[in-house]
Amino acid sequence: MGIKIIGTGSYAPEKILTNHDLEKIVDTSDEWIRTRTGISERHIAAPDEAASDMATHACRNAMEMAGVSPDEVDLIILATISGDKPFPSTACFLQRKLEAFNATCFDIQAACSGFIYGIEVAEAMISKQDSKYRRALVLGVEKITYLTNWEDRNTCVLFGDGAGAVVVEKSEEGNSGSRVLGSALFSNGTYTDILDVPAGGSAKPIDEEVLANKEQFIQMEGKEVFKLAVNAMVGACKEVLDKASVTSKDIRWLIPHQANKRIISAVGKRLDLTEKNVYINVDKYGNTSAASVAIALDELVRSGQVERDELILLTAFGAGLTWGAALLRW
Ligand code: COA
């Protein structure tokens, strides 16, 4: 028993912020951003556009491709670090907007790895014996630019908003056909402080000092994160490939978390993949955190670049630290 992906969808807000626009906000240059990160532009949600609004568009696209109506969805697993409110879950706001009232809904928080965490959670819940769940929406959505310090050039050039979703369904086809072939998830809380939002939670509620120090925004030790990201994603990918008894030569597409083109290329190289096997769209979106892998998967599928039975390897890395990989047969 397992699950298969039967539809994909994504959404990016209308407003585009280019590197040249950023040159007017902080001391940076298009050249610096492109050479260090591969990013040229990113989408920015409108002030009145919540995470659940973006998620609604992405999910409707995915449900349309899958031919699934809202009342046929019985599980919504939403990954985000920039949800509508501290509570209730953004998944519940999404449920209301989709009118998917038969679904059990919850959020998961694994930062940029959230979508891959969601895939494994969905598989566990749907595959378990006598499960009442058949069909789930699994998605990543971020309005991460509301957590961005627009005075900090180290971080504000990196992020963008968006949503990506899949519809997954119980697979009845045994070991053949389209399915999630395996996944592996990891965490290491030793590094909680190298990429975080220092305040705004119970450990440090927002007060005047927090606001003065801009601790309600993302802070990051970029170099440290970079080093850890490559090793972690390569390790997760190798574990998933080994468990499925396939090698990287069998992989048609690697879809890594879209944080930085240099990280993506390094992961591809370490896995012996050529450029034509590694999907990159970070140039257009920046780092959309939990949404990035799902947006890339949707773009790949809709552009007709993946054929039935081809293998797709997803991998991500994020704050926590969290990381993981999932292998799909399309
Ligand atoms: N424009 C111009 N200069 C900038 C800049 C910007 N937007 N951001 C930082 N700099 C400056 C720094 O102030 C620093 O200057 P200094 O040496 O005078 O102090 C210098 O550039 C740092 O350069 P370097 O050390 O060569 O940067 P880098 O190659 O490590 O690249 C990152 C920086 C952030 C792009 C890179 O470390 C990175 O991508 N890290 C991972 C980030 C990530 O993916 N996070 C999310 C994970 S989910």
Tab-separated table of C-alpha atoms and ligand atoms in Angstrom:
chain	number	residue	atom	x	y	z
A	1	MET	CA	0.000	0.000	0.000
A	2	GLY	CA	1.241	3.488	-0.738
A	3	ILE	CA	0.279	6.853	-2.197
A	4	LYS	CA	0.576	8.494	-5.594
A	5	ILE	CA	0.404	12.098	-6.727
A	6	ILE	CA	-2.606	12.669	-8.992
A	7	GLY	CA	-2.483	16.462	-9.359
A	8	THR	CA	-0.155	19.407	-8.839
A	9	GLY	CA	-0.794	23.149	-8.558
A	10	SER	CA	1.003	26.328	-7.668
A	11	TYR	CA	0.505	30.039	-7.272
A	12	ALA	CA	2.755	33.063	-7.153
A	13	PRO	CA	1.504	36.545	-6.263
A	14	GLU	CA	1.236	39.124	-9.020
A	15	LYS	CA	3.793	41.598	-7.711
A	16	ILE	CA	7.386	40.928	-8.798
A	17	LEU	CA	10.352	42.466	-6.983
A	18	THR	CA	13.503	42.418	-9.124
A	19	ASN	CA	17.108	42.670	-7.989
A	20	HIS	CA	17.157	46.142	-9.515
A	21	ASP	CA	14.202	47.093	-7.288
A	22	LEU	CA	16.207	45.836	-4.292
A	23	GLU	CA	19.165	48.010	-5.283
A	24	LYS	CA	16.948	50.964	-4.371
A	25	ILE	CA	16.116	49.533	-0.923
A	26	VAL	CA	19.437	48.177	0.423
A	27	ASP	CA	23.135	48.407	-0.448
A	28	THR	CA	23.259	45.530	-2.941
A	29	SER	CA	23.528	44.900	-6.663
A	30	ASP	CA	21.857	42.708	-9.227
A	31	GLU	CA	25.301	41.278	-10.000
A	32	TRP	CA	26.003	40.331	-6.336
A	33	ILE	CA	22.620	38.664	-5.893
A	34	ARG	CA	22.773	36.726	-9.158
A	35	THR	CA	26.323	35.459	-8.723
A	36	ARG	CA	25.914	34.495	-5.024
A	37	THR	CA	22.388	33.070	-5.192
A	38	GLY	CA	21.149	32.702	-8.795
A	39	ILE	CA	18.084	34.802	-7.934
A	40	SER	CA	16.879	37.509	-10.364
A	41	GLU	CA	13.408	38.223	-9.017
A	42	ARG	CA	10.841	37.058	-6.511
A	43	HIS	CA	7.068	37.404	-6.016
A	44	ILE	CA	5.668	39.411	-3.114
A	45	ALA	CA	2.178	38.854	-1.703
A	46	ALA	CA	-0.172	41.829	-1.487
A	47	PRO	CA	-0.634	43.303	2.011
A	48	ASP	CA	-4.156	41.856	2.253
A	49	GLU	CA	-3.180	38.475	0.715
A	50	ALA	CA	-2.835	35.825	3.435
A	51	ALA	CA	-1.040	32.491	3.212
A	52	SER	CA	-4.421	30.733	2.990
A	53	ASP	CA	-5.383	32.875	-0.035
A	54	MET	CA	-2.275	31.781	-1.931
A	55	ALA	CA	-2.819	28.208	-0.786
A	56	THR	CA	-6.397	28.290	-2.097
A	57	HIS	CA	-5.224	29.116	-5.640
A	58	ALA	CA	-2.536	26.405	-5.613
A	59	CYS	CA	-4.923	23.766	-4.242
A	60	ARG	CA	-7.679	24.593	-6.742
A	61	ASN	CA	-5.147	24.119	-9.564
A	62	ALA	CA	-4.010	20.796	-8.129
A	63	MET	CA	-7.594	19.561	-7.579
A	64	GLU	CA	-8.534	20.563	-11.114
A	65	MET	CA	-5.643	18.538	-12.557
A	66	ALA	CA	-6.580	15.589	-10.344
A	67	GLY	CA	-10.287	15.845	-11.177
A	68	VAL	CA	-11.081	15.913	-7.481
A	69	SER	CA	-13.814	18.049	-5.911
A	70	PRO	CA	-13.390	19.730	-2.497
A	71	ASP	CA	-15.726	17.261	-0.766
A	72	GLU	CA	-13.551	14.349	-1.979
A	73	VAL	CA	-10.521	15.627	-0.027
A	74	ASP	CA	-10.352	13.984	3.388
A	75	LEU	CA	-7.034	15.311	4.667
A	76	ILE	CA	-5.268	18.691	4.382
A	77	ILE	CA	-1.638	18.844	5.491
A	78	LEU	CA	-0.278	22.370	5.164
A	79	ALA	CA	3.382	23.243	5.712
A	80	THR	CA	4.256	26.836	6.556
A	81	ILE	CA	6.258	29.130	8.803
A	82	SER	CA	4.212	32.181	7.841
A	83	GLY	CA	0.618	31.127	8.396
A	84	ASP	CA	-2.412	33.401	8.626
A	85	LYS	CA	-2.392	33.584	12.457
A	86	PRO	CA	-0.512	31.901	15.360
A	87	PHE	CA	-3.679	29.809	15.643
A	88	PRO	CA	-5.954	28.304	14.404
A	89	SER	CA	-4.084	26.390	11.759
A	90	THR	CA	-3.817	27.863	8.275
A	91	ALA	CA	-5.095	24.478	7.066
A	92	CYS	CA	-8.441	25.306	8.710
A	93	PHE	CA	-8.623	28.702	6.991
A	94	LEU	CA	-7.834	26.922	3.732
A	95	GLN	CA	-10.516	24.321	4.391
A	96	ARG	CA	-13.115	27.073	4.735
A	97	LYS	CA	-11.988	28.822	1.540
A	98	LEU	CA	-11.997	25.562	-0.448
A	99	GLU	CA	-15.210	24.335	1.213
A	100	ALA	CA	-13.450	21.019	1.767
A	101	PHE	CA	-15.500	20.260	4.841
A	102	ASN	CA	-14.890	16.496	4.857
A	103	ALA	CA	-11.175	17.017	5.478
A	104	THR	CA	-9.180	16.654	8.682
A	105	CYS	CA	-6.843	19.658	8.677
A	106	PHE	CA	-3.595	20.571	10.354
A	107	ASP	CA	-0.367	22.495	9.805
A	108	ILE	CA	3.140	21.178	10.049
A	109	GLN	CA	6.170	23.318	10.731
A	110	ALA	CA	9.469	22.085	9.375
A	111	ALA	CA	10.515	25.349	7.693
A	112	CYS	CA	11.801	24.798	4.139
A	113	SER	CA	11.527	21.003	4.497
A	114	GLY	CA	7.819	21.190	5.348
A	115	PHE	CA	6.444	19.939	2.046
A	116	ILE	CA	8.606	16.801	2.089
A	117	TYR	CA	7.653	16.215	5.726
A	118	GLY	CA	4.027	16.530	4.570
A	119	ILE	CA	4.456	13.844	1.920
A	120	GLU	CA	5.761	11.326	4.478
A	121	VAL	CA	3.036	12.216	6.988
A	122	ALA	CA	0.345	11.811	4.298
A	123	GLU	CA	1.765	8.464	3.252
A	124	ALA	CA	1.816	7.228	6.855
A	125	MET	CA	-1.770	8.337	7.500
A	126	ILE	CA	-3.226	7.065	4.229
A	127	SER	CA	-1.310	3.774	4.088
A	128	LYS	CA	-2.025	2.572	7.595
A	129	GLN	CA	-4.329	-0.373	7.811
A	130	ASP	CA	-8.041	0.556	7.954
A	131	SER	CA	-7.167	4.214	7.374
A	132	LYS	CA	-10.204	6.404	6.885
A	133	TYR	CA	-8.145	8.663	4.599
A	134	ARG	CA	-7.933	8.115	0.845
A	135	ARG	CA	-7.122	11.483	-0.631
A	136	ALA	CA	-5.082	14.393	0.735
A	137	LEU	CA	-3.993	17.853	-0.200
A	138	VAL	CA	-0.341	18.286	0.786
A	139	LEU	CA	1.014	21.761	0.348
A	140	GLY	CA	3.639	24.306	1.221
A	141	VAL	CA	2.759	27.977	1.380
A	142	GLU	CA	4.666	31.027	2.514
A	143	LYS	CA	4.094	34.725	2.917
A	144	ILE	CA	7.649	34.782	4.164
A	145	THR	CA	8.227	38.384	3.113
A	146	TYR	CA	6.251	39.499	6.166
A	147	LEU	CA	9.055	37.960	8.257
A	148	THR	CA	11.711	39.726	6.170
A	149	ASN	CA	13.799	42.609	7.475
A	150	TRP	CA	13.932	44.907	4.454
A	151	GLU	CA	16.927	46.708	5.978
A	152	ASP	CA	19.052	43.534	6.183
A	153	ARG	CA	20.764	42.875	2.854
A	154	ASN	CA	22.046	39.508	4.136
A	155	THR	CA	18.528	38.089	4.107
A	156	CYS	CA	16.024	40.331	2.296
A	157	VAL	CA	17.386	39.497	-1.157
A	158	LEU	CA	16.820	35.772	-0.654
A	159	PHE	CA	13.116	35.188	-0.039
A	160	GLY	CA	9.837	35.235	-1.961
A	161	ASP	CA	6.166	34.315	-1.479
A	162	GLY	CA	4.112	31.563	-3.090
A	163	ALA	CA	2.292	28.262	-2.732
A	164	GLY	CA	2.620	24.761	-4.173
A	165	ALA	CA	0.272	21.825	-3.678
A	166	VAL	CA	-0.293	18.214	-4.642
A	167	VAL	CA	-3.291	15.925	-4.392
A	168	VAL	CA	-2.227	12.469	-3.254
A	169	GLU	CA	-4.353	9.360	-3.280
A	170	LYS	CA	-4.087	5.837	-1.962
A	171	SER	CA	-2.320	3.747	-4.609
A	172	GLU	CA	-3.974	0.427	-5.412
A	173	GLU	CA	-1.425	-0.560	-8.035
A	174	GLY	CA	0.917	-2.539	-5.795
A	175	ASN	CA	4.531	-1.947	-6.696
A	176	SER	CA	3.956	-0.824	-10.266
A	177	GLY	CA	2.660	2.506	-11.530
A	178	SER	CA	2.879	5.967	-10.117
A	179	ARG	CA	3.712	6.161	-6.400
A	180	VAL	CA	5.897	7.569	-3.660
A	181	LEU	CA	8.678	4.986	-3.493
A	182	GLY	CA	10.254	6.176	-0.277
A	183	SER	CA	11.235	9.099	1.902
A	184	ALA	CA	13.534	9.996	4.755
A	185	LEU	CA	13.291	12.875	7.218
A	186	PHE	CA	15.894	14.256	9.616
A	187	SER	CA	16.240	17.008	12.237
A	188	ASN	CA	19.048	18.447	14.337
A	189	GLY	CA	18.020	20.900	17.040
A	190	THR	CA	21.648	21.731	17.837
A	191	TYR	CA	21.445	24.368	15.141
A	192	THR	CA	18.175	26.111	16.070
A	193	ASP	CA	19.926	29.481	16.288
A	194	ILE	CA	21.657	29.741	12.908
A	195	LEU	CA	18.433	30.418	11.023
A	196	ASP	CA	15.427	31.673	12.938
A	197	VAL	CA	13.032	34.440	13.855
A	198	PRO	CA	14.382	35.272	17.330
A	199	ALA	CA	11.181	36.750	18.795
A	200	GLY	CA	7.416	36.630	18.542
A	201	GLY	CA	6.898	33.271	20.260
A	202	SER	CA	6.557	32.279	23.917
A	203	ALA	CA	10.326	32.297	24.475
A	204	LYS	CA	10.519	35.974	23.597
A	205	PRO	CA	7.204	37.756	23.086
A	206	ILE	CA	7.209	40.941	21.068
A	207	ASP	CA	7.918	44.080	23.088
A	208	GLU	CA	9.472	47.441	22.359
A	209	GLU	CA	13.028	46.119	22.664
A	210	VAL	CA	12.291	43.308	20.211
A	211	LEU	CA	10.860	45.770	17.711
A	212	ALA	CA	13.817	48.133	18.155
A	213	ASN	CA	16.246	45.268	17.473
A	214	LYS	CA	14.103	43.907	14.629
A	215	GLU	CA	14.086	40.480	16.266
A	216	GLN	CA	10.638	39.750	14.829
A	217	PHE	CA	12.345	39.121	11.484
A	218	ILE	CA	14.462	36.320	9.983
A	219	GLN	CA	18.115	36.240	10.966
A	220	MET	CA	20.622	33.816	9.489
A	221	GLU	CA	24.257	32.782	9.529
A	222	GLY	CA	24.393	32.285	5.767
A	223	LYS	CA	27.784	30.641	5.405
A	224	GLU	CA	27.100	28.068	8.130
A	225	VAL	CA	23.696	27.244	6.634
A	226	PHE	CA	25.249	26.850	3.190
A	227	LYS	CA	27.805	24.278	4.375
A	228	LEU	CA	25.308	22.190	6.300
A	229	ALA	CA	22.672	22.292	3.538
A	230	VAL	CA	24.724	20.535	0.873
A	231	ASN	CA	25.871	17.622	3.054
A	232	ALA	CA	22.430	17.157	4.559
A	233	MET	CA	20.534	17.007	1.268
A	234	VAL	CA	23.104	14.729	-0.362
A	235	GLY	CA	22.939	12.357	2.629
A	236	ALA	CA	19.131	12.257	2.600
A	237	CYS	CA	19.033	11.615	-1.155
A	238	LYS	CA	21.543	8.771	-0.897
A	239	GLU	CA	19.582	7.125	1.889
A	240	VAL	CA	16.336	7.240	-0.076
A	241	LEU	CA	17.998	5.951	-3.252
A	242	ASP	CA	19.694	3.106	-1.378
A	243	LYS	CA	16.468	2.067	0.329
A	244	ALA	CA	14.671	1.956	-3.034
A	245	SER	CA	17.604	0.037	-4.604
A	246	VAL	CA	18.132	2.629	-7.338
A	247	THR	CA	21.105	4.868	-8.154
A	248	SER	CA	21.268	8.519	-9.128
A	249	LYS	CA	21.733	7.363	-12.729
A	250	ASP	CA	18.102	6.199	-12.641
A	251	ILE	CA	16.848	9.661	-11.662
A	252	ARG	CA	15.244	11.738	-14.406
A	253	TRP	CA	14.785	14.824	-12.222
A	254	LEU	CA	16.231	16.075	-8.976
A	255	ILE	CA	14.067	18.832	-7.499
A	256	PRO	CA	16.034	20.383	-4.652
A	257	HIS	CA	14.745	23.099	-2.344
A	258	GLN	CA	15.226	26.334	-4.275
A	259	ALA	CA	17.295	28.422	-1.843
A	260	ASN	CA	20.455	29.143	-3.769
A	261	LYS	CA	21.693	28.043	-7.192
A	262	ARG	CA	25.168	27.276	-5.855
A	263	ILE	CA	23.723	24.940	-3.197
A	264	ILE	CA	21.525	23.266	-5.830
A	265	SER	CA	24.443	22.766	-8.237
A	266	ALA	CA	26.661	21.395	-5.483
A	267	VAL	CA	23.992	18.844	-4.502
A	268	GLY	CA	23.512	17.824	-8.152
A	269	LYS	CA	27.249	17.384	-8.659
A	270	ARG	CA	27.725	15.355	-5.478
A	271	LEU	CA	24.969	13.020	-6.699
A	272	ASP	CA	26.665	12.680	-10.123
A	273	LEU	CA	23.749	14.300	-11.909
A	274	THR	CA	24.126	16.471	-14.978
A	275	GLU	CA	22.559	19.922	-15.260
A	276	LYS	CA	19.768	18.591	-17.451
A	277	ASN	CA	18.615	16.388	-14.562
A	278	VAL	CA	18.402	19.160	-11.967
A	279	TYR	CA	15.369	21.437	-11.932
A	280	ILE	CA	16.070	25.076	-11.088
A	281	ASN	CA	13.601	27.953	-10.856
A	282	VAL	CA	15.136	29.908	-7.961
A	283	ASP	CA	15.930	32.684	-10.450
A	284	LYS	CA	12.215	33.544	-10.718
A	285	TYR	CA	10.963	32.904	-7.183
A	286	GLY	CA	13.819	33.234	-4.694
A	287	ASN	CA	13.527	31.013	-1.644
A	288	THR	CA	9.820	30.339	-1.007
A	289	SER	CA	10.630	28.053	1.946
A	290	ALA	CA	8.030	25.276	2.357
A	291	ALA	CA	6.489	26.118	-1.029
A	292	SER	CA	9.618	25.828	-3.144
A	293	VAL	CA	9.770	22.108	-3.965
A	294	ALA	CA	6.018	21.934	-4.629
A	295	ILE	CA	6.086	24.971	-6.943
A	296	ALA	CA	9.007	23.468	-8.866
A	297	LEU	CA	7.264	20.089	-9.147
A	298	ASP	CA	4.135	21.752	-10.523
A	299	GLU	CA	6.139	23.760	-13.079
A	300	LEU	CA	7.950	20.639	-14.194
A	301	VAL	CA	4.757	18.627	-14.593
A	302	ARG	CA	2.822	21.377	-16.383
A	303	SER	CA	5.681	22.066	-18.800
A	304	GLY	CA	5.444	18.437	-19.956
A	305	GLN	CA	9.045	17.634	-19.023
A	306	VAL	CA	8.260	14.480	-17.080
A	307	GLU	CA	6.983	11.191	-18.496
A	308	ARG	CA	5.097	8.378	-16.818
A	309	ASP	CA	7.333	5.995	-14.825
A	310	GLU	CA	10.247	8.439	-14.649
A	311	LEU	CA	11.854	8.879	-11.226
A	312	ILE	CA	11.804	12.247	-9.484
A	313	LEU	CA	13.869	12.863	-6.366
A	314	LEU	CA	12.744	15.698	-4.082
A	315	THR	CA	15.033	17.065	-1.397
A	316	ALA	CA	14.905	19.987	1.005
A	317	PHE	CA	16.717	21.591	3.872
A	318	GLY	CA	15.656	24.255	6.327
A	319	ALA	CA	15.657	25.857	9.721
A	320	GLY	CA	15.545	23.591	12.726
A	321	LEU	CA	17.581	22.138	11.240
A	322	THR	CA	15.299	19.903	9.232
A	323	TRP	CA	15.998	18.071	6.009
A	324	GLY	CA	14.831	15.140	3.964
A	325	ALA	CA	14.188	13.554	0.592
A	326	ALA	CA	11.372	11.728	-1.168
A	327	LEU	CA	11.501	9.547	-4.270
A	328	LEU	CA	8.557	9.501	-6.680
A	329	ARG	CA	7.808	7.282	-9.636
A	330	TRP	CA	5.734	9.546	-11.861
B	1	COA	N1	24.542	42.489	-1.431
B	1	COA	C1	25.835	42.826	-1.352
B	1	COA	N2	26.649	42.353	-0.403
B	1	COA	C2	26.123	41.516	0.489
B	1	COA	C3	24.783	41.124	0.460
B	1	COA	C4	23.979	41.661	-0.556
B	1	COA	N3	22.689	41.351	-0.663
B	1	COA	N4	24.545	40.275	1.466
B	1	COA	C5	25.692	40.119	2.123
B	1	COA	N5	26.648	40.871	1.541
B	1	COA	C6	28.013	41.023	1.951
B	1	COA	C7	28.204	40.735	3.431
B	1	COA	O1	27.960	41.900	4.183
B	1	COA	C8	29.629	40.311	3.479
B	1	COA	O2	30.442	41.465	3.453
B	1	COA	P1	31.769	41.564	4.347
B	1	COA	O3	32.634	40.430	3.880
B	1	COA	O4	32.286	42.898	4.029
B	1	COA	O5	31.288	41.372	5.741
B	1	COA	C9	29.801	39.576	2.179
B	1	COA	O6	28.788	40.041	1.289
B	1	COA	C10	29.595	38.096	2.351
B	1	COA	O7	30.072	37.558	1.196
B	1	COA	P2	30.304	36.027	1.131
B	1	COA	O8	30.797	35.538	2.446
B	1	COA	O9	31.170	35.753	-0.040
B	1	COA	O10	28.842	35.541	0.881
B	1	COA	P3	28.429	34.083	0.566
B	1	COA	O11	29.156	33.584	-0.619
B	1	COA	O12	28.455	33.249	1.804
B	1	COA	O13	26.929	34.273	0.147
B	1	COA	C11	24.745	33.894	1.007
B	1	COA	C12	26.015	34.722	1.112
B	1	COA	C13	23.750	34.334	2.061
B	1	COA	C14	24.133	34.104	-0.376
B	1	COA	C15	25.125	32.405	1.179
B	1	COA	O14	25.890	32.240	2.347
B	1	COA	C16	23.944	31.511	1.239
B	1	COA	O15	23.211	31.361	0.264
B	1	COA	N6	23.715	30.804	2.364
B	1	COA	C17	22.620	29.918	2.503
B	1	COA	C18	21.391	30.708	2.673
B	1	COA	C19	20.154	29.861	2.566
B	1	COA	O16	20.008	29.151	1.623
B	1	COA	N7	19.281	29.976	3.544
B	1	COA	C20	18.051	29.324	3.568
B	1	COA	C21	18.225	27.873	3.822
B	1	COA	S1	16.696	27.107	3.820
